[in-house]
Coordinates of C-alpha atoms in Angstrom, one line a residue:
M1320 CA -1.6 2.1 -3.4
R1321 CA -4.9 2.3 -1.7
V1322 CA -5.3 4.2 1.5
G1323 CA -8.4 4.0 3.8
A1324 CA -7.1 5.1 7.2
P1325 CA -6.1 3.4 9.4
V1326 CA -4.9 0.9 6.7
A1327 CA -3.0 1.3 3.5
W1328 CA -2.5 -1.3 0.8
V1329 CA 0.6 -1.3 -1.5
R1330 CA 0.3 -3.7 -4.4
F1331 CA 2.9 -4.9 -7.0
H1332 CA 1.0 -4.4 -10.2
R1333 CA 2.7 -5.7 -13.3
P1334 CA 0.5 -8.7 -13.9
D1335 CA 1.6 -9.0 -17.6
A1336 CA 5.2 -9.5 -16.3
H1337 CA 4.3 -11.5 -13.2
N1338 CA 5.0 -8.5 -11.0
T1339 CA 8.7 -8.5 -11.6
V1340 CA 10.5 -5.4 -10.4
T1341 CA 11.9 -2.6 -12.6
T1342 CA 14.1 0.3 -11.6
T1343 CA 11.0 2.5 -11.8
M1344 CA 9.2 0.2 -9.3
M1345 CA 12.1 0.3 -6.9
I1346 CA 12.1 4.1 -6.9
E1347 CA 8.3 4.2 -6.6
M1348 CA 8.3 1.8 -3.7
H1349 CA 10.7 4.0 -1.7
A1350 CA 8.6 7.1 -2.5
V1351 CA 5.3 5.5 -1.5
L1352 CA 6.7 4.0 1.8
T1353 CA 8.3 7.4 2.6
E1354 CA 4.9 9.0 2.2
L1355 CA 3.0 6.4 4.2
A1356 CA 5.6 6.5 7.1
R1357 CA 4.7 10.2 7.6
D1358 CA 1.0 9.5 7.7
D1359 CA -0.1 9.8 11.3
T1360 CA -3.6 8.4 10.6
L1361 CA -2.3 4.9 9.6
S1362 CA -1.6 2.0 11.9
V1363 CA -1.2 -0.8 9.3
V1364 CA 0.5 -1.0 5.9
V1365 CA -0.1 -4.2 3.8
L1366 CA 2.2 -5.2 0.9
T1367 CA 0.8 -7.7 -1.6
G1368 CA 0.7 -8.6 -5.3
A1369 CA -1.8 -8.4 -8.1
G1370 CA -3.2 -11.6 -9.5
R1371 CA -1.7 -15.0 -8.3
V1372 CA 1.9 -13.8 -7.8
F1373 CA 3.5 -11.7 -5.0
C1374 CA 6.8 -10.6 -6.5
P1375 CA 9.5 -13.0 -8.0
G1376 CA 12.2 -10.4 -8.0
A1377 CA 13.9 -8.2 -10.7
D1378 CA 12.9 -8.0 -14.3
L1379 CA 16.4 -8.8 -15.5
T1380 CA 15.4 -8.4 -19.2
A1381 CA 14.4 -4.8 -18.5
V1382 CA 17.4 -4.1 -16.3
L1383 CA 19.8 -5.4 -18.9
A1384 CA 17.9 -4.2 -22.0
D1385 CA 20.4 -1.6 -23.3
R1386 CA 23.8 -3.3 -23.7
D1387 CA 25.4 -0.1 -24.9
R1388 CA 24.4 2.0 -21.9
G1389 CA 24.8 -0.8 -19.3
P1390 CA 22.3 -2.0 -16.7
D1391 CA 19.4 0.3 -15.6
L1392 CA 19.9 0.4 -11.9
P1393 CA 18.1 2.4 -9.2
P1394 CA 19.9 4.9 -7.0
V1395 CA 21.3 3.3 -3.8
A1396 CA 18.9 5.4 -1.7
A1397 CA 16.0 3.5 -3.2
Y1398 CA 17.1 0.3 -1.4
Q1399 CA 16.2 2.0 1.9
S1400 CA 12.6 0.9 1.2
A1401 CA 13.5 -2.2 3.2
T1402 CA 14.5 0.0 6.1
L1403 CA 11.2 1.9 5.9
L1404 CA 9.2 -1.3 6.0
H1405 CA 11.1 -2.4 9.1
E1406 CA 11.2 0.9 11.0
M1407 CA 8.1 2.9 9.9
P1408 CA 5.8 3.5 12.8
Q1409 CA 3.0 1.4 11.3
L1410 CA 2.7 -2.3 11.5
T1411 CA 3.8 -3.7 8.2
I1412 CA 2.4 -7.0 6.8
A1413 CA 3.5 -8.9 3.7
A1414 CA 0.4 -10.7 2.3
V1415 CA 2.2 -13.2 0.1
N1416 CA -0.4 -14.3 -2.4
G1417 CA 2.0 -16.3 -4.7
G1418 CA 5.5 -16.6 -5.9
C1419 CA 8.0 -14.7 -3.7
A1420 CA 11.7 -14.5 -4.6
G1421 CA 14.6 -12.1 -4.9
A1422 CA 13.6 -8.5 -4.1
G1423 CA 10.1 -9.7 -3.3
F1424 CA 11.5 -12.1 -0.7
A1425 CA 13.6 -9.3 0.7
W1426 CA 10.7 -6.9 1.0
A1427 CA 8.5 -9.5 2.6
A1428 CA 11.3 -10.3 5.1
A1429 CA 11.6 -6.6 6.1
C1430 CA 7.9 -6.5 7.1
D1431 CA 6.8 -7.1 10.7
L1432 CA 4.5 -10.0 9.8
R1433 CA 4.2 -12.3 6.8
V1434 CA 1.1 -14.4 5.9
A1435 CA 0.9 -16.6 2.9
A1436 CA -1.6 -18.3 0.5
A1437 CA -1.1 -22.1 0.4
R1438 CA 0.1 -21.8 -3.2
A1439 CA 2.9 -19.3 -2.2
R1440 CA 6.5 -20.3 -2.9
F1441 CA 9.6 -18.6 -1.4
S1442 CA 13.2 -18.5 -2.7
V1443 CA 16.2 -16.2 -1.9
A1444 CA 17.2 -16.7 -5.6
F1445 CA 20.2 -14.4 -5.6
P1446 CA 23.0 -17.1 -5.5
Q1447 CA 21.5 -18.9 -8.6
L1448 CA 21.8 -15.6 -10.5
G1449 CA 25.4 -15.0 -9.4
L1450 CA 24.3 -12.0 -7.3
T1451 CA 24.6 -11.0 -3.7
S1452 CA 21.6 -10.0 -1.6
E1453 CA 19.8 -6.7 -1.6
L1454 CA 17.3 -4.8 0.4
G1455 CA 18.8 -5.8 3.7
L1456 CA 17.9 -9.5 3.4
P1457 CA 20.7 -11.0 5.6
W1458 CA 19.9 -8.5 8.3
T1459 CA 16.2 -9.1 8.4
L1460 CA 16.5 -12.9 8.0
S1461 CA 19.0 -13.1 10.8
R1462 CA 16.6 -11.3 13.2
A1463 CA 13.6 -13.3 12.0
L1464 CA 15.1 -16.7 11.9
G1465 CA 18.5 -16.6 13.6
G1466 CA 21.9 -16.5 12.0
A1467 CA 22.3 -20.2 11.1
A1468 CA 19.0 -20.4 9.3
A1469 CA 19.7 -17.1 7.5
R1470 CA 23.0 -18.4 6.3
D1471 CA 21.4 -21.6 5.1
L1472 CA 18.9 -19.8 3.0
C1473 CA 21.4 -17.3 1.6
F1474 CA 24.0 -19.9 0.7
L1475 CA 21.9 -22.9 -0.1
P1476 CA 18.6 -21.4 -1.1
A1477 CA 15.8 -24.0 -1.4
K1478 CA 12.4 -23.3 -2.8
L1479 CA 10.1 -23.2 0.3
T1480 CA 6.4 -24.0 0.2
A1481 CA 4.1 -21.9 2.4
D1482 CA 4.1 -24.7 5.0
D1483 CA 7.9 -24.9 4.9
A1484 CA 8.0 -21.1 5.5
R1485 CA 5.6 -21.4 8.4
R1486 CA 7.6 -24.3 9.9
I1487 CA 10.8 -22.3 10.1
G1488 CA 9.1 -19.2 11.4
L1489 CA 9.3 -17.0 8.3
V1490 CA 5.5 -17.0 7.9
A1491 CA 3.0 -16.5 10.7
R1492 CA -0.1 -17.9 9.0
V1493 CA -1.0 -19.9 5.9
F1494 CA -4.5 -19.4 4.5
P1495 CA -6.3 -21.5 1.8
D1496 CA -5.9 -20.1 -1.7
D1497 CA -9.6 -19.6 -2.3
R1498 CA -10.1 -17.7 1.0
F1499 CA -6.8 -15.9 1.2
E1500 CA -8.0 -12.4 0.2
A1501 CA -11.0 -12.6 2.5
L1502 CA -9.0 -13.9 5.5
V1503 CA -6.3 -11.3 5.1
A1504 CA -8.9 -8.6 4.8
A1505 CA -10.5 -9.8 8.0
M1506 CA -7.2 -9.9 9.8
V1507 CA -6.3 -6.4 8.6
T1508 CA -9.7 -5.1 9.6
E1509 CA -9.3 -6.5 13.1
L1510 CA -5.9 -5.0 13.5
G1511 CA -7.1 -1.7 12.1
S1512 CA -9.9 -1.6 14.6
R1513 CA -7.5 -1.5 17.5
P1514 CA -6.5 1.9 18.9
L1515 CA -4.0 3.5 16.6
S1516 CA -1.8 4.6 19.5
S1517 CA -1.7 1.0 20.8
V1518 CA -0.6 -0.5 17.5
R1519 CA 2.0 2.1 16.8
G1520 CA 3.2 2.0 20.5
T1521 CA 3.7 -1.8 20.3
K1522 CA 5.7 -1.3 17.0
A1523 CA 7.8 1.4 18.8
N1524 CA 8.5 -1.0 21.7
L1525 CA 9.6 -3.8 19.3
L1526 CA 12.0 -1.4 17.5
L1527 CA 13.4 -0.2 20.8
A1528 CA 13.9 -3.7 22.0
E1529 CA 16.3 -4.3 19.1
R1530 CA 18.6 -1.5 20.0
S1531 CA 18.6 -1.3 23.8
G1532 CA 19.6 -3.2 26.9
L1533 CA 16.8 -4.8 29.1
A1534 CA 16.9 -2.2 31.9
E1535 CA 16.8 0.7 29.4
F1536 CA 14.0 -1.0 27.5
V1537 CA 11.8 -1.8 30.6
D1538 CA 12.1 1.8 31.7
A1539 CA 10.9 3.2 28.4
E1540 CA 8.3 0.5 28.0
A1541 CA 6.9 1.2 31.5
R1542 CA 6.7 5.0 30.7
R1543 CA 4.8 4.3 27.4
H1544 CA 2.5 1.8 29.1
Q1545 CA 1.6 4.2 31.9
S1546 CA 0.9 7.0 29.4
F1547 CA -2.1 5.0 28.1
F1548 CA -3.7 5.3 31.6
T1549 CA -3.0 9.1 31.9
G1550 CA -3.4 10.1 28.2

């Protein structure tokens, strides 16, 4: 994690194992996001991977290493990292710099925005492994893409290119590989330069829109909007 208010960067960093996820990483992700969600100086949180890979999902070799003791699984509470990415007051961005599957796909889907390098590839992956989804993926996909598209990806998971992901609305921007880091940094810098209260207020509006009727939402939205003139 690297924090330089108003932006924090969270990076998957197991380059020797292609950033695959261990139980320890699951627990650490929840702890880090819990800490960042409480930081009132932040308006943007960026999730990305070290090297040329974002996160291809669980390290099944590590999870299933001890046949006598059984699988090494995280506590159920650790899966709420997806909820934190979706509901924390900061704008969350998945900067998908390479392969993105399984848990990595689910974390990316839980973010507010997703941008990708041209080399990035996306896959749900769980059905091929004989597993069901995790980290809220059907919930976040249904809201990002609609129910039919979410079902298609969950039951018949294809490997999507970055352009495929942009075409279906999963990814907002695709950047050239050799300029990805620079262009993401420029985008994040621009977002971070906006008034913190404006960014966080827009995120709050989007969350409220998911759980309220139009009349209730417009009333709350108007009150928040007017507060910027009087605050």
